mmCIF file of C-alpha atoms and ligand atoms in Angstrom:
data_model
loop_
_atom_site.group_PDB
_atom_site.id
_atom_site.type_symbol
_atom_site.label_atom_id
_atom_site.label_comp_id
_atom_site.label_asym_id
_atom_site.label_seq_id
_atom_site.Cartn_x
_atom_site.Cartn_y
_atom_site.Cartn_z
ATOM 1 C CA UNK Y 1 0.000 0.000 0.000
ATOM 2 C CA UNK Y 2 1.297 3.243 -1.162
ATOM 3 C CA UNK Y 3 1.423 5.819 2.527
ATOM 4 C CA UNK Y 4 -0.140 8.779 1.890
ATOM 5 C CA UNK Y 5 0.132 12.231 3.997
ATOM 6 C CA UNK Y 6 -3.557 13.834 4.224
ATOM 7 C CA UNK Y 7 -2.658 17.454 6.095
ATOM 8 C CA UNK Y 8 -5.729 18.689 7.964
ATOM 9 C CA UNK Y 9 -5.879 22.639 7.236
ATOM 10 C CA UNK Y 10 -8.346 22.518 10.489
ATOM 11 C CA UNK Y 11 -4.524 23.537 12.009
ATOM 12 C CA UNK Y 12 -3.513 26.375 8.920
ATOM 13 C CA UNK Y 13 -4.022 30.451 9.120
ATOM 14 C CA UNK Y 14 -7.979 30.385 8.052
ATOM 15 C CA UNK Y 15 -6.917 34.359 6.940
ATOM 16 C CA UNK Y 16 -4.852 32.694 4.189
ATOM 17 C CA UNK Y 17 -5.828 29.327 2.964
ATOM 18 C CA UNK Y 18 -4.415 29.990 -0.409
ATOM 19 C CA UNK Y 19 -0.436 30.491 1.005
ATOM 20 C CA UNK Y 20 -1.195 27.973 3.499
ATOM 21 C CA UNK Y 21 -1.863 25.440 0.983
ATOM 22 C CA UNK Y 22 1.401 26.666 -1.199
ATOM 23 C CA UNK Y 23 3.128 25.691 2.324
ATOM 24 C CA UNK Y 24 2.192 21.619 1.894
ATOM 25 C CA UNK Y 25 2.327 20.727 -1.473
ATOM 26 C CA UNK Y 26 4.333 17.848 -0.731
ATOM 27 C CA UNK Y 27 1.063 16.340 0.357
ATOM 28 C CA UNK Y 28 -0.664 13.058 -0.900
ATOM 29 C CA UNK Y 29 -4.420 14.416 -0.149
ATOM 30 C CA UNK Y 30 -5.611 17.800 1.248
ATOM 31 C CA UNK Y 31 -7.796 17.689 4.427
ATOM 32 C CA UNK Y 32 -10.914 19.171 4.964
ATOM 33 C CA UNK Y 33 -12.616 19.068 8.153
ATOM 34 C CA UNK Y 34 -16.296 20.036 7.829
ATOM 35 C CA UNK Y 35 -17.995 20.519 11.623
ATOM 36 C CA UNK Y 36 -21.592 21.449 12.151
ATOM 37 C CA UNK Y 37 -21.605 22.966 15.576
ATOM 38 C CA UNK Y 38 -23.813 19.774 16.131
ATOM 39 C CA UNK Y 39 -22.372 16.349 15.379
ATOM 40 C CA UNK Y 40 -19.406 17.882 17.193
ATOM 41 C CA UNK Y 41 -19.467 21.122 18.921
ATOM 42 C CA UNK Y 42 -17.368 22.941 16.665
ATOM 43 C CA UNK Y 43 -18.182 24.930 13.409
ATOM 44 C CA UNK Y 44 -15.582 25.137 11.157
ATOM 45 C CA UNK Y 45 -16.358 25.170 6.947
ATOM 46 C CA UNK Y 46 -18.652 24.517 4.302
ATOM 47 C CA UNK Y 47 -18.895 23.830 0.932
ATOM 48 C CA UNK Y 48 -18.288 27.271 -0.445
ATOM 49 C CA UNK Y 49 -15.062 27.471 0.894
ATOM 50 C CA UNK Y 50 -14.215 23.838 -0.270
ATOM 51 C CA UNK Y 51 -15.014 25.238 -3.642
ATOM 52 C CA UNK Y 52 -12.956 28.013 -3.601
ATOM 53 C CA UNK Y 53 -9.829 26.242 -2.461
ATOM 54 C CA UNK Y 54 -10.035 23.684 -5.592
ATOM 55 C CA UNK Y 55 -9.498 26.562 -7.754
ATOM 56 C CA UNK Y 56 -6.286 27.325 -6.613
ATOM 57 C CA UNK Y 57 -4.895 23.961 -5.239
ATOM 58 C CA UNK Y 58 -4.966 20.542 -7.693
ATOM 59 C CA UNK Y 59 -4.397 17.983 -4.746
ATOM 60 C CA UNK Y 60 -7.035 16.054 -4.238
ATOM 61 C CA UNK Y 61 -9.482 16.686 -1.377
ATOM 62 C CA UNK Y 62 -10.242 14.154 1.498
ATOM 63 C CA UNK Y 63 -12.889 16.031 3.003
ATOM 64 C CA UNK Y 64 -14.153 14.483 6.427
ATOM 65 C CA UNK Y 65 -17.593 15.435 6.762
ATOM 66 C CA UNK Y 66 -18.329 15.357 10.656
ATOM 67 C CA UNK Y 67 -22.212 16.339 10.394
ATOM 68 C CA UNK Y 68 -25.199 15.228 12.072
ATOM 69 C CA UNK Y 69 -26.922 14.673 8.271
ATOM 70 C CA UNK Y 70 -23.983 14.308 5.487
ATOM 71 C CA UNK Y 71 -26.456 12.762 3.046
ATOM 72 C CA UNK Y 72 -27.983 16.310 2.596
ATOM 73 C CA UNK Y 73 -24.955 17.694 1.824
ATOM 74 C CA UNK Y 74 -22.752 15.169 0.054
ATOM 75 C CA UNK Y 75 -24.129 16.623 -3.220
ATOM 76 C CA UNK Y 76 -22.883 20.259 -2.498
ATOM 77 C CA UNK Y 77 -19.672 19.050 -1.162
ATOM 78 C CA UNK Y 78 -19.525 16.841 -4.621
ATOM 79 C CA UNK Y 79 -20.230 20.054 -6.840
ATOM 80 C CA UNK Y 80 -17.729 21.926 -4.765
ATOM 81 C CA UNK Y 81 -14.670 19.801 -5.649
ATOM 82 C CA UNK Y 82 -14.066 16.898 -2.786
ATOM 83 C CA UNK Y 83 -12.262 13.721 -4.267
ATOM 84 C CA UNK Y 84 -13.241 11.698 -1.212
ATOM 85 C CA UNK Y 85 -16.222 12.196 0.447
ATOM 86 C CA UNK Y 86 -15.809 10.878 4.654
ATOM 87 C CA UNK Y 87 -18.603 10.650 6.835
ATOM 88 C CA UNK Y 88 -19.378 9.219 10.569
ATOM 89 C CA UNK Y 89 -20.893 5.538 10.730
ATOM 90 C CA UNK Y 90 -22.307 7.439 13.715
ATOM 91 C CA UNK Y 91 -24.400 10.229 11.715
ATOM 92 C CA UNK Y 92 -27.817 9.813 11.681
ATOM 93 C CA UNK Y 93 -27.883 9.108 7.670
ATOM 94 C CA UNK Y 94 -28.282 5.616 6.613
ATOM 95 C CA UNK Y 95 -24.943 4.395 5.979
ATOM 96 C CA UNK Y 96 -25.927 2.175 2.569
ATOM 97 C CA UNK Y 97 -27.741 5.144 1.262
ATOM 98 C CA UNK Y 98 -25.426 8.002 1.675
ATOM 99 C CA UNK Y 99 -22.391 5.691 0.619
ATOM 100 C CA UNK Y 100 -24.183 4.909 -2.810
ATOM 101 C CA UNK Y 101 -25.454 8.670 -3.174
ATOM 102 C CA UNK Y 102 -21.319 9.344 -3.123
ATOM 103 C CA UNK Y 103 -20.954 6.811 -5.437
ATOM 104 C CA UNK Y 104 -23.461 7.774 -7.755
ATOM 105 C CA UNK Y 105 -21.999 11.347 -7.878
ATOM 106 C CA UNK Y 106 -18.624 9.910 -8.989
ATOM 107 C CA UNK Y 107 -16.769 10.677 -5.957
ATOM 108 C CA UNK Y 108 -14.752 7.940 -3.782
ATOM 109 C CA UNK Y 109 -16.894 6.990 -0.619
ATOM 110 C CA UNK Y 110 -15.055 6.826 2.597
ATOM 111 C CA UNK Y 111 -16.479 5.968 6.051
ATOM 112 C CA UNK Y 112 -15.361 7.458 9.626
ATOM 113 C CA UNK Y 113 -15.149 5.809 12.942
ATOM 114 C CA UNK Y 114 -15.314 7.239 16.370
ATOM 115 C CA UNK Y 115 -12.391 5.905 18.938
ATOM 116 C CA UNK Y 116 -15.414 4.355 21.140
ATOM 117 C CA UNK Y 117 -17.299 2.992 17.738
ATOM 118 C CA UNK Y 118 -16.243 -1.086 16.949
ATOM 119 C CA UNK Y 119 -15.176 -1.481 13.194
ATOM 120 C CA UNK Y 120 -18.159 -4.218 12.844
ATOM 121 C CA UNK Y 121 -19.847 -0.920 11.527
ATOM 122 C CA UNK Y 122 -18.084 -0.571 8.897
ATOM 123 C CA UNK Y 123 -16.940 -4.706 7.725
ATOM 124 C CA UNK Y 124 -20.159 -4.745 5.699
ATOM 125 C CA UNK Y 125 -19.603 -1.884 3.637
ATOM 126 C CA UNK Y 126 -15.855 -2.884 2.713
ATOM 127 C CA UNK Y 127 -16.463 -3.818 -1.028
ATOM 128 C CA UNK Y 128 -17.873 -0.139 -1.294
ATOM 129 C CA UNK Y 129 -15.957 2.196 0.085
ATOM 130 C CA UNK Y 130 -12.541 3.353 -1.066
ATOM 131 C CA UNK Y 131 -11.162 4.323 2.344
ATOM 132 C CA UNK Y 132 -11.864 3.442 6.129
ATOM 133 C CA UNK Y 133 -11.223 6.277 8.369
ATOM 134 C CA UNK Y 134 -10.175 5.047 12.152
ATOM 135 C CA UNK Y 135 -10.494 8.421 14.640
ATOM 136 C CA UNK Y 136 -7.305 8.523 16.768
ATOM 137 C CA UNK Y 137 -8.948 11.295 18.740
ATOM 138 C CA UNK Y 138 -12.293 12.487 19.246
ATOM 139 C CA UNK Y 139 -13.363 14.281 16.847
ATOM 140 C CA UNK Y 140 -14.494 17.904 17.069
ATOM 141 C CA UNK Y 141 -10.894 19.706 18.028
ATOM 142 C CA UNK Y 142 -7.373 19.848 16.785
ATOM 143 C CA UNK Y 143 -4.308 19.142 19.135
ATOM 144 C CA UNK Y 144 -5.256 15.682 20.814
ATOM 145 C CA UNK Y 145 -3.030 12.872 21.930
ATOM 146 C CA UNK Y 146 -3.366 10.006 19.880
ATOM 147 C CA UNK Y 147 -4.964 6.996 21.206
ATOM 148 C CA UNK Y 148 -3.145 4.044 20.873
ATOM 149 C CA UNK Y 149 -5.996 1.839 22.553
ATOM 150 C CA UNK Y 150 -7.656 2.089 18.668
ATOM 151 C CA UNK Y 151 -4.860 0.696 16.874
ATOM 152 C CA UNK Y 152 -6.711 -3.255 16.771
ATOM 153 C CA UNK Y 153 -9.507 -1.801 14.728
ATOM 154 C CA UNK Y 154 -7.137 -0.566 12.268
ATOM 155 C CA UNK Y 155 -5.143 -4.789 11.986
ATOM 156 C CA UNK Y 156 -8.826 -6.081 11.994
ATOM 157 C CA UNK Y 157 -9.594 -3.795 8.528
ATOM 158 C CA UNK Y 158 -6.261 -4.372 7.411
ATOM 159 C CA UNK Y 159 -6.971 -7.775 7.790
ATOM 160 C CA UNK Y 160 -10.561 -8.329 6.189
ATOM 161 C CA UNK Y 161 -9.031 -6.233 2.967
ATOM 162 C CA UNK Y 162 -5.290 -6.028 2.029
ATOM 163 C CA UNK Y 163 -6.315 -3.319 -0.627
ATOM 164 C CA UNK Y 164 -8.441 -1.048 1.546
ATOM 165 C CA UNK Y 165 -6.665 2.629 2.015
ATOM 166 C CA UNK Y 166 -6.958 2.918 6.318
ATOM 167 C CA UNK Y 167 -6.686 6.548 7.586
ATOM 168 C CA UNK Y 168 -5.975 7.476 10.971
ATOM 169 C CA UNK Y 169 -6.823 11.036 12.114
ATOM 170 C CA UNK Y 170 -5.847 12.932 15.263
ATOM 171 C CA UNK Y 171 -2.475 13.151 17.332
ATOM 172 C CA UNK Y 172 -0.275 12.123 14.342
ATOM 173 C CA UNK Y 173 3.245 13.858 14.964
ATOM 174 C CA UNK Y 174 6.541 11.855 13.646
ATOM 175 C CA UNK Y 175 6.468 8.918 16.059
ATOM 176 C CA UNK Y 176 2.984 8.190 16.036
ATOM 177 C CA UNK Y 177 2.790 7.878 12.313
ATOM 178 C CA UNK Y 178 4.806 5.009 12.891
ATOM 179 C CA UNK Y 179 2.585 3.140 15.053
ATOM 180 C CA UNK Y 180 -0.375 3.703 13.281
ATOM 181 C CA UNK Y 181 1.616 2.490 9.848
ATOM 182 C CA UNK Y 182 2.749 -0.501 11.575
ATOM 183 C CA UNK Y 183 -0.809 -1.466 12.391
ATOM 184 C CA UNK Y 184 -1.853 -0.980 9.012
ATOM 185 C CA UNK Y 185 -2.828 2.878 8.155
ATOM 186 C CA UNK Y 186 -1.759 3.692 5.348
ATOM 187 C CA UNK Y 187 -3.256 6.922 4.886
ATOM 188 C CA UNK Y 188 -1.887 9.797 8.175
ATOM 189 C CA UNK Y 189 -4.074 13.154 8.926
ATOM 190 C CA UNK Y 190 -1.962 15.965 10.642
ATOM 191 C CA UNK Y 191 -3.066 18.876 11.565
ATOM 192 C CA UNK Y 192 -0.861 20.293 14.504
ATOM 193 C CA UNK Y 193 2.279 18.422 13.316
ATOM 194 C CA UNK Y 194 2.669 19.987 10.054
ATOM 195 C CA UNK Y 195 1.415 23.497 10.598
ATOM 196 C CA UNK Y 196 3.420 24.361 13.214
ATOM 197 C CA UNK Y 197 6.480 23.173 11.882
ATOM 198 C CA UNK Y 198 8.831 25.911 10.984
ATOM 199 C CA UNK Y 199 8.537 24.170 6.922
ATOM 200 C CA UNK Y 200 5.449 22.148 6.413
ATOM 201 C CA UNK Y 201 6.654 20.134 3.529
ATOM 202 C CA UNK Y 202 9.602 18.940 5.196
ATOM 203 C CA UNK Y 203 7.499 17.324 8.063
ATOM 204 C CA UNK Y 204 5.425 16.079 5.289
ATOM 205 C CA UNK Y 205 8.624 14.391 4.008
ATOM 206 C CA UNK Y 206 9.180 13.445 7.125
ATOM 207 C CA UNK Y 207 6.401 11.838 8.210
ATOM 208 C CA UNK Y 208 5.741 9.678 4.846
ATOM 209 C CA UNK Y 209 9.243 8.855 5.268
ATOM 210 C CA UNK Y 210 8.736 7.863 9.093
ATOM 211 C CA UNK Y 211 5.572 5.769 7.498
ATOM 212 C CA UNK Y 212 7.600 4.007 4.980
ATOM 213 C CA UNK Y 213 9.981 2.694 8.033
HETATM 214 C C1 DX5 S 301 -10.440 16.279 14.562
HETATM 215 C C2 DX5 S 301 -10.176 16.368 13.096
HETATM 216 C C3 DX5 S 301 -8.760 16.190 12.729
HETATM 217 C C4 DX5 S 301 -7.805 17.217 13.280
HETATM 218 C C5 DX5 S 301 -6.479 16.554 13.538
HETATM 219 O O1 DX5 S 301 -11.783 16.297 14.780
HETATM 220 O O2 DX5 S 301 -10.916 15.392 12.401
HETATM 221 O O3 DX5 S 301 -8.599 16.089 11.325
HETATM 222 O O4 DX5 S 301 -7.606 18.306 12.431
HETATM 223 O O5 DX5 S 301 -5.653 17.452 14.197
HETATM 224 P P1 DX5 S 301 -4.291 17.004 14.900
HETATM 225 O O6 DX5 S 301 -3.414 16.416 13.847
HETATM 226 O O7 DX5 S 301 -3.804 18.288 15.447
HETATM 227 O O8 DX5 S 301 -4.653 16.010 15.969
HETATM 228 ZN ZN1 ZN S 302 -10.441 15.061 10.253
#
């Protein structure tokens, strides 16, 4: 499996997305963390700002849609530019539905798991979903310690499909990348850790390098 660096801008300067994204373009996959002030009790971005990005960035876009509803918005975050479209197993949308309304919009469907959420959720859904996404942290703020306690959800998916890309998001810094990539992640969210390093794309480097290990 080919490790991937995903940087979260949840961690850049809001006041200048368009340098901060100049800053990492070492990266694999840009992402986007899309909060609803209900799911989690944060508010961060929507879809007009996702759209606005893609016209100055041509990484693609892992957007990870924490939202209380994501199947009423996977079409605007479609139209807006997202590659990968990530929601919670723990939304109130069916999971089938909203992964085959992804589908059917020609995007790559990815599904998200909370640290306290067992991966059972997401075994029968394998065949149709391009990427599982394994929450190191909870989700909802930036800055957490990664929780190691999750990585035997991440060798169970690894297990069931050898092909499967496995993200991890939340506390990944240079050592923890390696954990997570020795359980089977292949695909590492950073927020913290690359934004405030002094040069983003060499922790980038650094990190997919730490990965490869
Ligand atoms: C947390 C978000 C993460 C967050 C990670 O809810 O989903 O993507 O930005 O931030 P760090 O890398 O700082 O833990
Ligand atoms: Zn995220």
């Amino acid at each position: 499996m080919k490790n991937m660096i995903s940087p979260s801008i949840l961690a850049s300067d809001y006041a200048n997305l368009e340098s901060e994204l100049k800053r990492i373009n070492h990266s694999d996959l840009i992402h986007i963390d899309v909060m609803d002030g209900h799911f989690v009790p944060n508010i961060t971005i929507g879809a007009p700002v996702v759209k606005a990005l893609k016209r100055v960035c041509d990484i693609p876009f892992d957007v990870h849609l924490m939202i209380s509803n994501p199947i009423d918005y996977v079409e605007d975050f479609a139209e807006a530019g997202a590659d990968i479209i990530c929601f919670h197993t723990e939304s109130s949308s069916d999971t089938a539905q909203t992964i085959d309304k992804i589908l059917s919009l020609g995007k790559k469907a990815a599904l998200a798991v909370k640290p306290n959420t067992g991966i059972d959720e997401v075994l029968p859904f394998l065949d149709k979903l391009s990427m599982v996404l394994v929450m190191t942290v909870e989700p909802g703020f930036g800055g957490q310690s990664f929780m190691h306690e999750v990585m035997p959800k991440i060798e169970k998916i690894r297990e069931k499909n050898r092909d499967i890309d496995v993200e991890v998001d939340g506390g990944i810094n240079e050592e923890t990348v390696k954990i997570a990539a020795k359980a089977g992640a292949n695909v590492f969210v950073a927020g913290s850790a690359v934004f405030k390093a002094e040069t983003p794309n060499e922790m980038i480097d650094k990190l997919r390098t730490n990965a490869d290990l």
